[in-house]
PDB file of C-alpha atoms and ligand atoms in Angstrom:
ATOM      1  CA  MET A  20      90.810  98.535 104.461  1.00 92.00           C
ATOM      2  CA  GLU A  21      91.036  97.880 100.681  1.00 95.00           C
ATOM      3  CA  THR A  22      89.157 101.115 100.088  1.00 97.00           C
ATOM      4  CA  ILE A  23      91.666 102.951 102.092  1.00 98.00           C
ATOM      5  CA  PHE A  24      94.470 101.088  99.872  1.00 98.00           C
ATOM      6  CA  GLU A  25      92.590 101.886  96.716  1.00 98.00           C
ATOM      7  CA  THR A  26      92.337 105.750  97.828  1.00 98.00           C
ATOM      8  CA  VAL A  27      96.292 105.763  98.559  1.00 98.00           C
ATOM      9  CA  ARG A  28      96.785 104.484  94.925  1.00 98.00           C
ATOM     10  CA  THR A  29      94.554 107.409  93.672  1.00 98.00           C
ATOM     11  CA  ILE A  30      96.696 109.784  95.901  1.00 98.00           C
ATOM     12  CA  ALA A  31      99.917 108.366  94.699  1.00 98.00           C
ATOM     13  CA  LEU A  32      99.246 109.072  91.057  1.00 98.00           C
ATOM     14  CA  ARG A  33      98.067 112.762  91.914  1.00 97.00           C
ATOM     15  CA  ILE A  34     101.226 113.276  93.939  1.00 97.00           C
ATOM     16  CA  ASP A  35     103.667 111.889  91.615  1.00 97.00           C
ATOM     17  CA  THR A  36     102.213 114.224  88.769  1.00 95.00           C
ATOM     18  CA  LEU A  37     102.618 117.119  91.333  1.00 94.00           C
ATOM     19  CA  ILE A  38     106.200 116.186  91.872  1.00 94.00           C
ATOM     20  CA  LYS A  39     106.974 116.045  88.172  1.00 92.00           C
ATOM     21  CA  GLU A  40     105.212 119.146  87.238  1.00 88.00           C
ATOM     22  CA  GLY A  41     104.934 121.254  90.529  1.00 78.00           C
ATOM     23  CA  ASP A  42     106.622 124.131  91.992  1.00 76.00           C
ATOM     24  CA  LEU A  43     109.714 123.082  94.031  1.00 72.00           C
ATOM     25  CA  GLY A  44     109.856 126.305  95.981  1.00 75.00           C
ATOM     26  CA  TYR A  45     109.615 126.822  99.629  1.00 74.00           C
ATOM     27  CA  SER A  46     106.135 128.279 101.104  1.00 74.00           C
ATOM     28  CA  ASN A  47     106.448 130.780 103.921  1.00 77.00           C
ATOM     29  CA  HIS A  48     105.153 128.531 106.551  1.00 77.00           C
ATOM     30  CA  ALA A  49     106.482 126.004 109.082  1.00 76.00           C
ATOM     31  CA  ASN A  50     105.098 122.737 110.263  1.00 76.00           C
ATOM     32  CA  ALA A  51     104.507 121.619 113.763  1.00 73.00           C
ATOM     33  CA  THR A  52     108.032 120.492 114.011  1.00 74.00           C
ATOM     34  CA  GLY A  53     109.603 123.491 112.730  1.00 72.00           C
ATOM     35  CA  ASP A  54     110.282 122.232 109.250  1.00 75.00           C
ATOM     36  CA  THR A  55     109.908 125.108 106.567  1.00 74.00           C
ATOM     37  CA  GLN A  56     107.146 123.662 104.270  1.00 76.00           C
ATOM     38  CA  LEU A  57     107.884 123.281 100.662  1.00 76.00           C
ATOM     39  CA  LYS A  58     104.925 124.157  98.380  1.00 85.00           C
ATOM     40  CA  LEU A  59     105.004 120.434  97.457  1.00 90.00           C
ATOM     41  CA  ASP A  60     104.506 119.580 101.101  1.00 90.00           C
ATOM     42  CA  VAL A  61     101.472 121.817 101.412  1.00 91.00           C
ATOM     43  CA  ALA A  62      99.854 120.633  97.925  1.00 93.00           C
ATOM     44  CA  SER A  63     100.504 116.962  98.816  1.00 95.00           C
ATOM     45  CA  ASP A  64      98.800 117.329 102.127  1.00 96.00           C
ATOM     46  CA  ARG A  65      95.879 119.026 100.471  1.00 95.00           C
ATOM     47  CA  ILE A  66      95.495 116.194  97.915  1.00 97.00           C
ATOM     48  CA  ILE A  67      95.573 113.567 100.549  1.00 98.00           C
ATOM     49  CA  GLU A  68      93.115 115.556 102.880  1.00 97.00           C
ATOM     50  CA  GLU A  69      90.726 115.901  99.939  1.00 97.00           C
ATOM     51  CA  GLU A  70      90.815 112.140  98.898  1.00 98.00           C
ATOM     52  CA  LEU A  71      90.679 110.681 102.430  1.00 98.00           C
ATOM     53  CA  ARG A  72      87.792 113.053 103.506  1.00 98.00           C
ATOM     54  CA  LYS A  73      85.703 110.918 101.220  1.00 98.00           C
ATOM     55  CA  LEU A  74      86.055 107.916 103.076  1.00 98.00           C
ATOM     56  CA  GLU A  75      83.207 107.302 105.868  1.00 98.00           C
ATOM     57  CA  SER A  76      85.472 104.744 107.590  1.00 97.00           C
ATOM     58  CA  ILE A  77      87.760 107.444 108.835  1.00 98.00           C
ATOM     59  CA  HIS A  78      87.054 109.133 112.066  1.00 98.00           C
ATOM     60  CA  THR A  79      90.168 111.500 112.446  1.00 98.00           C
ATOM     61  CA  LEU A  80      93.165 112.623 110.035  1.00 98.00           C
ATOM     62  CA  ILE A  81      96.332 113.659 111.632  1.00 98.00           C
ATOM     63  CA  SER A  82      98.973 115.072 109.230  1.00 97.00           C
ATOM     64  CA  GLU A  83     102.555 115.799 109.883  1.00 95.00           C
ATOM     65  CA  GLU A  84     102.032 119.009 108.045  1.00 92.00           C
ATOM     66  CA  LYS A  85      99.144 120.221 110.335  1.00 94.00           C
ATOM     67  CA  ASP A  86      99.353 121.111 114.058  1.00 93.00           C
ATOM     68  CA  ASP A  87      96.090 119.585 115.120  1.00 95.00           C
ATOM     69  CA  PRO A  88      94.007 116.332 114.415  1.00 97.00           C
ATOM     70  CA  MET A  89      91.160 116.853 112.018  1.00 97.00           C
ATOM     71  CA  PRO A  90      87.939 115.044 112.891  1.00 97.00           C
ATOM     72  CA  ILE A  91      86.068 114.119 109.799  1.00 97.00           C
ATOM     73  CA  HIS A  92      83.409 111.337 110.270  1.00 97.00           C
ATOM     74  CA  ALA A  93      82.082 110.722 113.794  1.00 97.00           C
ATOM     75  CA  GLY A  94      81.096 107.240 112.760  1.00 96.00           C
ATOM     76  CA  GLY A  95      84.648 106.279 111.454  1.00 97.00           C
ATOM     77  CA  GLU A  96      86.497 103.470 112.698  1.00 97.00           C
ATOM     78  CA  TYR A  97      90.023 104.414 111.792  1.00 98.00           C
ATOM     79  CA  THR A  98      92.551 107.337 112.567  1.00 98.00           C
ATOM     80  CA  LEU A  99      94.807 108.025 109.567  1.00 98.00           C
ATOM     81  CA  CYS A 100      98.200 109.424 110.394  1.00 98.00           C
ATOM     82  CA  TYR A 101     100.504 110.411 107.512  1.00 98.00           C
ATOM     83  CA  ASP A 102     103.434 112.205 106.403  1.00 98.00           C
ATOM     84  CA  PRO A 103     102.376 113.676 102.988  1.00 97.00           C
ATOM     85  CA  LEU A 104     105.853 113.837 101.258  1.00 96.00           C
ATOM     86  CA  ASP A 105     108.507 112.316 103.367  1.00 96.00           C
ATOM     87  CA  GLY A 106     111.938 113.627 102.402  1.00 92.00           C
ATOM     88  CA  SER A 107     110.540 116.534 100.315  1.00 88.00           C
ATOM     89  CA  SER A 108     113.575 118.595 100.644  1.00 88.00           C
ATOM     90  CA  ILE A 109     115.546 116.110  98.321  1.00 92.00           C
ATOM     91  CA  VAL A 110     113.148 116.337  95.604  1.00 91.00           C
ATOM     92  CA  ASP A 111     115.142 119.380  93.987  1.00 90.00           C
ATOM     93  CA  VAL A 112     118.058 116.909  93.514  1.00 94.00           C
ATOM     94  CA  ASN A 113     115.699 114.466  91.834  1.00 94.00           C
ATOM     95  CA  LEU A 114     116.004 111.657  94.521  1.00 96.00           C
ATOM     96  CA  SER A 115     113.187 109.491  95.402  1.00 97.00           C
ATOM     97  CA  VAL A 116     110.677 110.490  98.136  1.00 97.00           C
ATOM     98  CA  GLY A 117     107.436 108.893  99.447  1.00 98.00           C
ATOM     99  CA  SER A 118     104.081 109.156 101.196  1.00 98.00           C
ATOM    100  CA  ILE A 119     103.569 107.302 104.541  1.00 98.00           C
ATOM    101  CA  PHE A 120     100.122 106.290 106.058  1.00 98.00           C
ATOM    102  CA  GLY A 121      99.582 104.761 109.405  1.00 98.00           C
ATOM    103  CA  ILE A 122      96.101 103.402 109.980  1.00 98.00           C
ATOM    104  CA  TYR A 123      95.076 103.102 113.474  1.00 98.00           C
ATOM    105  CA  ARG A 124      91.807 101.518 115.154  1.00 98.00           C
ATOM    106  CA  GLY A 125      90.888 104.067 117.922  1.00 91.00           C
ATOM    107  CA  GLU A 126      93.458 106.071 119.696  1.00 94.00           C
ATOM    108  CA  PRO A 127      96.535 106.494 117.714  1.00 97.00           C
ATOM    109  CA  ARG A 128      99.411 104.612 119.285  1.00 98.00           C
ATOM    110  CA  GLY A 129     101.689 101.756 118.751  1.00 98.00           C
ATOM    111  CA  GLU A 130      99.404  98.833 119.909  1.00 98.00           C
ATOM    112  CA  ASN A 131      96.464 100.319 117.794  1.00 98.00           C
ATOM    113  CA  ILE A 132      98.046 100.208 114.379  1.00 98.00           C
ATOM    114  CA  VAL A 133      96.369  97.901 111.975  1.00 98.00           C
ATOM    115  CA  ALA A 134      97.920  98.496 108.841  1.00 98.00           C
ATOM    116  CA  THR A 135     100.682 100.755 106.872  1.00 98.00           C
ATOM    117  CA  ALA A 136     100.657 101.859 103.409  1.00 98.00           C
ATOM    118  CA  TYR A 137     103.682 103.861 101.893  1.00 98.00           C
ATOM    119  CA  THR A 138     104.375 105.026  98.557  1.00 98.00           C
ATOM    120  CA  ILE A 139     107.676 105.754  96.844  1.00 98.00           C
ATOM    121  CA  TYR A 140     107.891 108.253  93.874  1.00 98.00           C
ATOM    122  CA  GLY A 141     111.185 107.421  92.093  1.00 97.00           C
ATOM    123  CA  PRO A 142     112.007 106.078  88.638  1.00 96.00           C
ATOM    124  CA  ARG A 143     108.644 104.299  89.008  1.00 96.00           C
ATOM    125  CA  ILE A 144     105.791 104.583  91.370  1.00 98.00           C
ATOM    126  CA  GLU A 145     105.668 101.796  94.060  1.00 98.00           C
ATOM    127  CA  MET A 146     103.222 101.132  96.877  1.00 98.00           C
ATOM    128  CA  VAL A 147     103.680  98.743  99.761  1.00 98.00           C
ATOM    129  CA  THR A 148     100.741  97.720 101.876  1.00 98.00           C
ATOM    130  CA  ALA A 149     100.950  95.817 105.224  1.00 98.00           C
ATOM    131  CA  LEU A 150      98.350  94.489 107.676  1.00 98.00           C
ATOM    132  CA  ARG A 151      99.734  93.863 111.161  1.00 96.00           C
ATOM    133  CA  GLY A 152     101.513  90.629 111.255  1.00 89.00           C
ATOM    134  CA  GLU A 153     101.008  89.587 107.594  1.00 96.00           C
ATOM    135  CA  THR A 154     103.672  89.742 104.631  1.00 97.00           C
ATOM    136  CA  PRO A 155     103.926  93.165 103.237  1.00 98.00           C
ATOM    137  CA  HIS A 156     102.879  93.472  99.551  1.00 98.00           C
ATOM    138  CA  ARG A 157     104.654  95.441  97.209  1.00 98.00           C
ATOM    139  CA  THR A 158     103.286  96.686  93.709  1.00 98.00           C
ATOM    140  CA  ARG A 159     104.346  99.153  90.995  1.00 98.00           C
ATOM    141  CA  TYR A 160     102.420 101.240  88.562  1.00 98.00           C
ATOM    142  CA  VAL A 161     103.129 100.203  85.003  1.00 96.00           C
ATOM    143  CA  GLY A 162     101.149 100.882  81.827  1.00 92.00           C
ATOM    144  CA  GLY A 163      98.130 102.300  83.749  1.00 95.00           C
ATOM    145  CA  THR A 164      97.899  99.227  86.219  1.00 97.00           C
ATOM    146  CA  TRP A 165      99.441  98.240  89.415  1.00 98.00           C
ATOM    147  CA  GLN A 166     101.222  95.206  89.085  1.00 98.00           C
ATOM    148  CA  PRO A 167     102.593  92.834  91.847  1.00 98.00           C
ATOM    149  CA  LEU A 168     106.166  92.562  92.915  1.00 98.00           C
ATOM    150  CA  PRO A 169     107.703  90.012  95.151  1.00 98.00           C
ATOM    151  CA  ASP A 170     106.515  90.314  98.823  1.00 98.00           C
ATOM    152  CA  LEU A 171     108.876  91.817 101.387  1.00 98.00           C
ATOM    153  CA  SER A 172     110.803  89.656 103.514  1.00 98.00           C
ATOM    154  CA  LEU A 173     113.926  90.330 105.655  1.00 98.00           C
ATOM    155  CA  ASN A 174     116.797  87.876 106.038  1.00 98.00           C
ATOM    156  CA  PRO A 175     118.283  87.279 109.389  1.00 98.00           C
ATOM    157  CA  GLN A 176     121.183  89.447 108.417  1.00 98.00           C
ATOM    158  CA  GLY A 177     121.736  91.936 105.684  1.00 98.00           C
ATOM    159  CA  LYS A 178     124.557  94.043 104.150  1.00 97.00           C
ATOM    160  CA  LEU A 179     123.355  97.520 104.200  1.00 98.00           C
ATOM    161  CA  VAL A 180     123.513 100.499 106.788  1.00 98.00           C
ATOM    162  CA  ALA A 181     121.602 103.693 106.737  1.00 98.00           C
ATOM    163  CA  PRO A 182     123.031 105.655 109.537  1.00 98.00           C
ATOM    164  CA  GLY A 183     120.822 108.791 110.027  1.00 97.00           C
ATOM    165  CA  GLY A 184     121.551 111.774 112.283  1.00 95.00           C
ATOM    166  CA  THR A 185     124.606 114.025 112.649  1.00 96.00           C
ATOM    167  CA  GLN A 186     127.642 111.909 113.308  1.00 97.00           C
ATOM    168  CA  GLN A 187     129.518 114.407 115.487  1.00 97.00           C
ATOM    169  CA  TYR A 188     126.375 114.175 117.858  1.00 98.00           C
ATOM    170  CA  TRP A 189     126.239 110.481 117.950  1.00 98.00           C
ATOM    171  CA  SER A 190     126.816 108.597 121.351  1.00 98.00           C
ATOM    172  CA  PRO A 191     130.100 106.762 121.632  1.00 97.00           C
ATOM    173  CA  GLU A 192     128.353 103.470 121.830  1.00 97.00           C
ATOM    174  CA  HIS A 193     126.219 104.271 118.722  1.00 98.00           C
ATOM    175  CA  LYS A 194     129.368 105.399 116.831  1.00 98.00           C
ATOM    176  CA  ALA A 195     131.164 102.180 117.935  1.00 98.00           C
ATOM    177  CA  TYR A 196     128.601  99.969 116.665  1.00 98.00           C
ATOM    178  CA  ILE A 197     128.061 101.707 113.343  1.00 98.00           C
ATOM    179  CA  ASP A 198     131.752 101.721 112.788  1.00 98.00           C
ATOM    180  CA  SER A 199     131.825  97.987 113.515  1.00 98.00           C
ATOM    181  CA  LEU A 200     129.299  97.201 110.759  1.00 98.00           C
ATOM    182  CA  PHE A 201     131.380  99.153 108.209  1.00 98.00           C
ATOM    183  CA  GLY A 202     134.312  97.201 109.577  1.00 98.00           C
ATOM    184  CA  ALA A 203     132.759  93.961 108.844  1.00 98.00           C
ATOM    185  CA  GLY A 204     131.888  95.061 105.243  1.00 98.00           C
ATOM    186  CA  TYR A 205     128.547  96.590 105.304  1.00 98.00           C
ATOM    187  CA  ARG A 206     127.612  99.189 102.645  1.00 98.00           C
ATOM    188  CA  LEU A 207     126.628 102.622 103.281  1.00 98.00           C
ATOM    189  CA  ARG A 208     123.038 103.527 101.794  1.00 98.00           C
ATOM    190  CA  TYR A 209     121.622 106.701 102.938  1.00 98.00           C
ATOM    191  CA  SER A 210     119.726 109.387 100.871  1.00 98.00           C
ATOM    192  CA  GLY A 211     118.098 111.350 103.638  1.00 97.00           C
ATOM    193  CA  GLY A 212     114.640 110.200 102.665  1.00 98.00           C
ATOM    194  CA  MET A 213     113.272 107.716 105.221  1.00 98.00           C
ATOM    195  CA  ALA A 214     110.708 106.232 102.794  1.00 98.00           C
ATOM    196  CA  PRO A 215     113.267 105.188 100.194  1.00 98.00           C
ATOM    197  CA  ASP A 216     115.944 104.479 102.549  1.00 98.00           C
ATOM    198  CA  LEU A 217     113.890 101.974 104.527  1.00 98.00           C
ATOM    199  CA  HIS A 218     112.352 100.703 101.239  1.00 98.00           C
ATOM    200  CA  GLN A 219     115.834  99.877  99.890  1.00 98.00           C
ATOM    201  CA  ILE A 220     116.632  97.756 103.134  1.00 98.00           C
ATOM    202  CA  LEU A 221     113.276  95.835 102.714  1.00 98.00           C
ATOM    203  CA  VAL A 222     113.585  95.217  99.231  1.00 98.00           C
ATOM    204  CA  LYS A 223     117.373  93.987  99.393  1.00 98.00           C
ATOM    205  CA  GLY A 224     116.511  91.809 102.221  1.00 91.00           C
ATOM    206  CA  GLY A 225     118.138  93.300 105.307  1.00 97.00           C
ATOM    207  CA  GLY A 226     120.443  95.539 107.156  1.00 98.00           C
ATOM    208  CA  LEU A 227     119.918  98.376 109.504  1.00 98.00           C
ATOM    209  CA  PHE A 228     118.336 101.926 109.484  1.00 98.00           C
ATOM    210  CA  ALA A 229     119.178 103.946 112.562  1.00 98.00           C
ATOM    211  CA  TYR A 230     118.187 107.370 113.391  1.00 98.00           C
ATOM    212  CA  PRO A 231     119.286 107.625 116.998  1.00 98.00           C
ATOM    213  CA  GLY A 232     118.868 110.093 119.691  1.00 98.00           C
ATOM    214  CA  THR A 233     121.962 112.603 119.471  1.00 97.00           C
ATOM    215  CA  THR A 234     123.163 115.459 121.693  1.00 96.00           C
ATOM    216  CA  ASP A 235     121.396 117.912 119.690  1.00 95.00           C
ATOM    217  CA  LYS A 236     118.167 115.760 119.137  1.00 96.00           C
ATOM    218  CA  PRO A 237     118.065 113.611 122.293  1.00 97.00           C
ATOM    219  CA  GLU A 238     114.561 112.296 121.102  1.00 97.00           C
ATOM    220  CA  GLY A 239     115.724 111.717 117.514  1.00 97.00           C
ATOM    221  CA  LYS A 240     113.916 113.512 114.604  1.00 97.00           C
ATOM    222  CA  LEU A 241     111.523 110.952 113.139  1.00 98.00           C
ATOM    223  CA  ARG A 242     107.875 111.263 113.957  1.00 98.00           C
ATOM    224  CA  GLN A 243     106.219 108.435 115.979  1.00 98.00           C
ATOM    225  CA  LEU A 244     102.695 108.386 114.554  1.00 98.00           C
ATOM    226  CA  PHE A 245     103.486 109.205 110.862  1.00 97.00           C
ATOM    227  CA  GLU A 246     106.707 107.733 110.190  1.00 98.00           C
ATOM    228  CA  VAL A 247     108.209 105.259 112.914  1.00 98.00           C
ATOM    229  CA  ILE A 248     105.346 103.417 114.127  1.00 98.00           C
ATOM    230  CA  PRO A 249     103.894 102.646 110.545  1.00 98.00           C
ATOM    231  CA  TYR A 250     107.360 101.270 109.367  1.00 98.00           C
ATOM    232  CA  ALA A 251     107.754  99.255 112.593  1.00 98.00           C
ATOM    233  CA  LEU A 252     104.692  97.429 111.453  1.00 98.00           C
ATOM    234  CA  VAL A 253     106.135  96.738 107.916  1.00 98.00           C
ATOM    235  CA  PHE A 254     109.426  95.602 109.306  1.00 98.00           C
ATOM    236  CA  GLU A 255     107.942  93.367 112.001  1.00 98.00           C
ATOM    237  CA  ALA A 256     105.734  91.845 109.342  1.00 98.00           C
ATOM    238  CA  ALA A 257     108.448  91.306 107.007  1.00 98.00           C
ATOM    239  CA  GLY A 258     110.501  89.256 109.637  1.00 98.00           C
ATOM    240  CA  GLY A 259     112.626  92.123 111.237  1.00 98.00           C
ATOM    241  CA  GLN A 260     112.641  94.029 114.303  1.00 98.00           C
ATOM    242  CA  ALA A 261     112.025  97.870 115.250  1.00 98.00           C
ATOM    243  CA  ILE A 262     113.164  99.218 118.442  1.00 98.00           C
ATOM    244  CA  ASN A 263     114.022 102.542 120.225  1.00 98.00           C
ATOM    245  CA  ASN A 264     117.299 103.448 122.146  1.00 97.00           C
ATOM    246  CA  ARG A 265     116.044 101.403 125.198  1.00 97.00           C
ATOM    247  CA  GLY A 266     115.274  98.217 123.256  1.00 97.00           C
ATOM    248  CA  GLU A 267     111.729  98.652 123.372  1.00 97.00           C
ATOM    249  CA  ARG A 268     109.329  97.715 120.423  1.00 98.00           C
ATOM    250  CA  LEU A 269     108.295 100.752 118.502  1.00 98.00           C
ATOM    251  CA  LEU A 270     104.932  99.130 118.265  1.00 98.00           C
ATOM    252  CA  ASP A 271     104.699  99.618 122.028  1.00 98.00           C
ATOM    253  CA  LEU A 272     105.167 103.357 121.806  1.00 98.00           C
ATOM    254  CA  ILE A 273     102.338 105.784 123.246  1.00 98.00           C
ATOM    255  CA  PRO A 274     102.999 109.122 122.007  1.00 97.00           C
ATOM    256  CA  ARG A 275     102.055 111.918 124.527  1.00 96.00           C
ATOM    257  CA  HIS A 276     101.716 114.657 121.524  1.00 96.00           C
ATOM    258  CA  PRO A 277     100.717 113.778 117.824  1.00 96.00           C
ATOM    259  CA  HIS A 278     104.217 115.238 116.797  1.00 97.00           C
ATOM    260  CA  ASP A 279     106.427 113.373 119.090  1.00 98.00           C
ATOM    261  CA  THR A 280     109.542 111.913 117.737  1.00 98.00           C
ATOM    262  CA  THR A 281     111.788 109.125 118.796  1.00 98.00           C
ATOM    263  CA  PRO A 282     115.063 107.472 118.322  1.00 98.00           C
ATOM    264  CA  CYS A 283     114.424 104.484 116.037  1.00 98.00           C
ATOM    265  CA  PHE A 284     116.096 101.526 114.660  1.00 98.00           C
ATOM    266  CA  PHE A 285     114.832  99.147 112.011  1.00 98.00           C
ATOM    267  CA  GLY A 286     116.372  96.155 110.523  1.00 98.00           C
ATOM    268  CA  SER A 287     117.155  92.531 110.446  1.00 98.00           C
ATOM    269  CA  THR A 288     117.473  90.482 113.643  1.00 98.00           C
ATOM    270  CA  THR A 289     121.184  90.071 113.677  1.00 98.00           C
ATOM    271  CA  GLU A 290     121.882  93.904 113.285  1.00 98.00           C
ATOM    272  CA  ILE A 291     119.109  94.847 115.819  1.00 98.00           C
ATOM    273  CA  ASP A 292     120.373  92.281 118.441  1.00 98.00           C
ATOM    274  CA  GLY A 293     123.891  93.603 117.964  1.00 98.00           C
ATOM    275  CA  LEU A 294     122.498  97.289 118.460  1.00 98.00           C
ATOM    276  CA  LYS A 295     120.806  96.126 121.711  1.00 98.00           C
ATOM    277  CA  SER A 296     124.135  94.718 122.755  1.00 97.00           C
ATOM    278  CA  ALA A 297     126.018  97.948 121.894  1.00 97.00           C
ATOM    279  CA  TYR A 298     123.230  99.975 123.728  1.00 97.00           C
ATOM    280  CA  GLY A 299     123.440  97.569 126.741  1.00 96.00           C
ATOM    281  CA  VAL A 300     119.701  96.640 126.621  1.00 94.00           C
ATOM    282  CA  ALA A 301     118.553  92.944 126.617  1.00 78.00           C
ATOM    283  CA  PRO A 302     118.388  91.242 123.216  1.00 70.00           C
TER     284      PRO A 302
HETATM  285  P1  P6P B 406     118.977 113.960 108.273  1.00 56.62           P
HETATM  286  C1  P6P B 406     113.392 113.952 106.034  1.00 56.62           C
HETATM  287  O1  P6P B 406     113.536 115.376 106.222  1.00 56.62           O
HETATM  288  C2  P6P B 406     113.455 113.163 107.084  1.00 56.62           C
HETATM  289  O2  P6P B 406     112.499 113.589 108.090  1.00 56.62           O
HETATM  290  C3  P6P B 406     113.376 111.630 106.974  1.00 56.62           C
HETATM  291  O3  P6P B 406     112.828 111.448 105.588  1.00 56.62           O
HETATM  292  C4  P6P B 406     115.115 111.353 106.745  1.00 56.62           C
HETATM  293  O4  P6P B 406     115.149 109.908 107.227  1.00 56.62           O
HETATM  294  C5  P6P B 406     115.511 112.330 107.941  1.00 56.62           C
HETATM  295  O5  P6P B 406     114.657 113.398 107.751  1.00 56.62           O
HETATM  296  C6  P6P B 406     116.887 112.830 107.324  1.00 56.62           C
HETATM  297  O6  P6P B 406     117.382 113.517 108.377  1.00 56.62           O
HETATM  298  O7  P6P B 406     119.305 114.666 109.596  1.00 56.62           O
HETATM  299  O8  P6P B 406     119.798 112.766 108.056  1.00 56.62           O
HETATM  300  O9  P6P B 406     118.931 114.925 107.281  1.00 56.62           O
END
């Protein structure tokens, strides 16, 4: 697993350079979920594939930017599912973005994820690695080396809310719950980049990130294999919860298709239990 994490560090430095020096324009292609690909999306995807193909331990690659899985080493143990540049559409306004890697042993589904690595490209490069059930480790790249920062740990209750999705399409119960948090003094923290928005809640010790099902997107927007399940591992490992709109653990999801999405909620126990009550599902 450390070889994979070391390769992600190499990838992070290459993509950070790409972001700072690359072309921010759009390509003339769309990915499997219909997002028009930025040249940065395509270039980041290419870098990741080039680096990960070197690892004999990887059986299959599945990228958010590619329609189909890519078998690479028949004797490999892991399936790597990744979002090469999550939130790429906010690079042009110079906000932080990230890369997300879910490492699965065998078939890619919630119960088989064994580790997550994600990187944040912001004022500095950071990387978080988490093995299932073990405290997530946070590092930053400074002066040519990766230096440790305090591990990630969620308090039972936080102060931040990241409310995704188009509000006019929220369900009444979802809107009532989000309003209740703001009524209780929670602070709005939402950039439109899942990786930095979730990272903020993890680093600040708690709160709620919500991307619900909406009338325009009943199955939500965020992808199970590349985004949702990897962060569910991190949030549970940090002492929080990660569920869908039925109150089911996101780590129990079994995607029917590699690009399946799901409503998803990540956060501290208090906020997630409150959401379960608001949705009428068992806490
Ligand atoms: P909205 C970025 O496009 C992304 O996939 C996630 O990184 C982010 O959380 C979400 O979409 C933002 O979606 O609908 O709030 O713009």
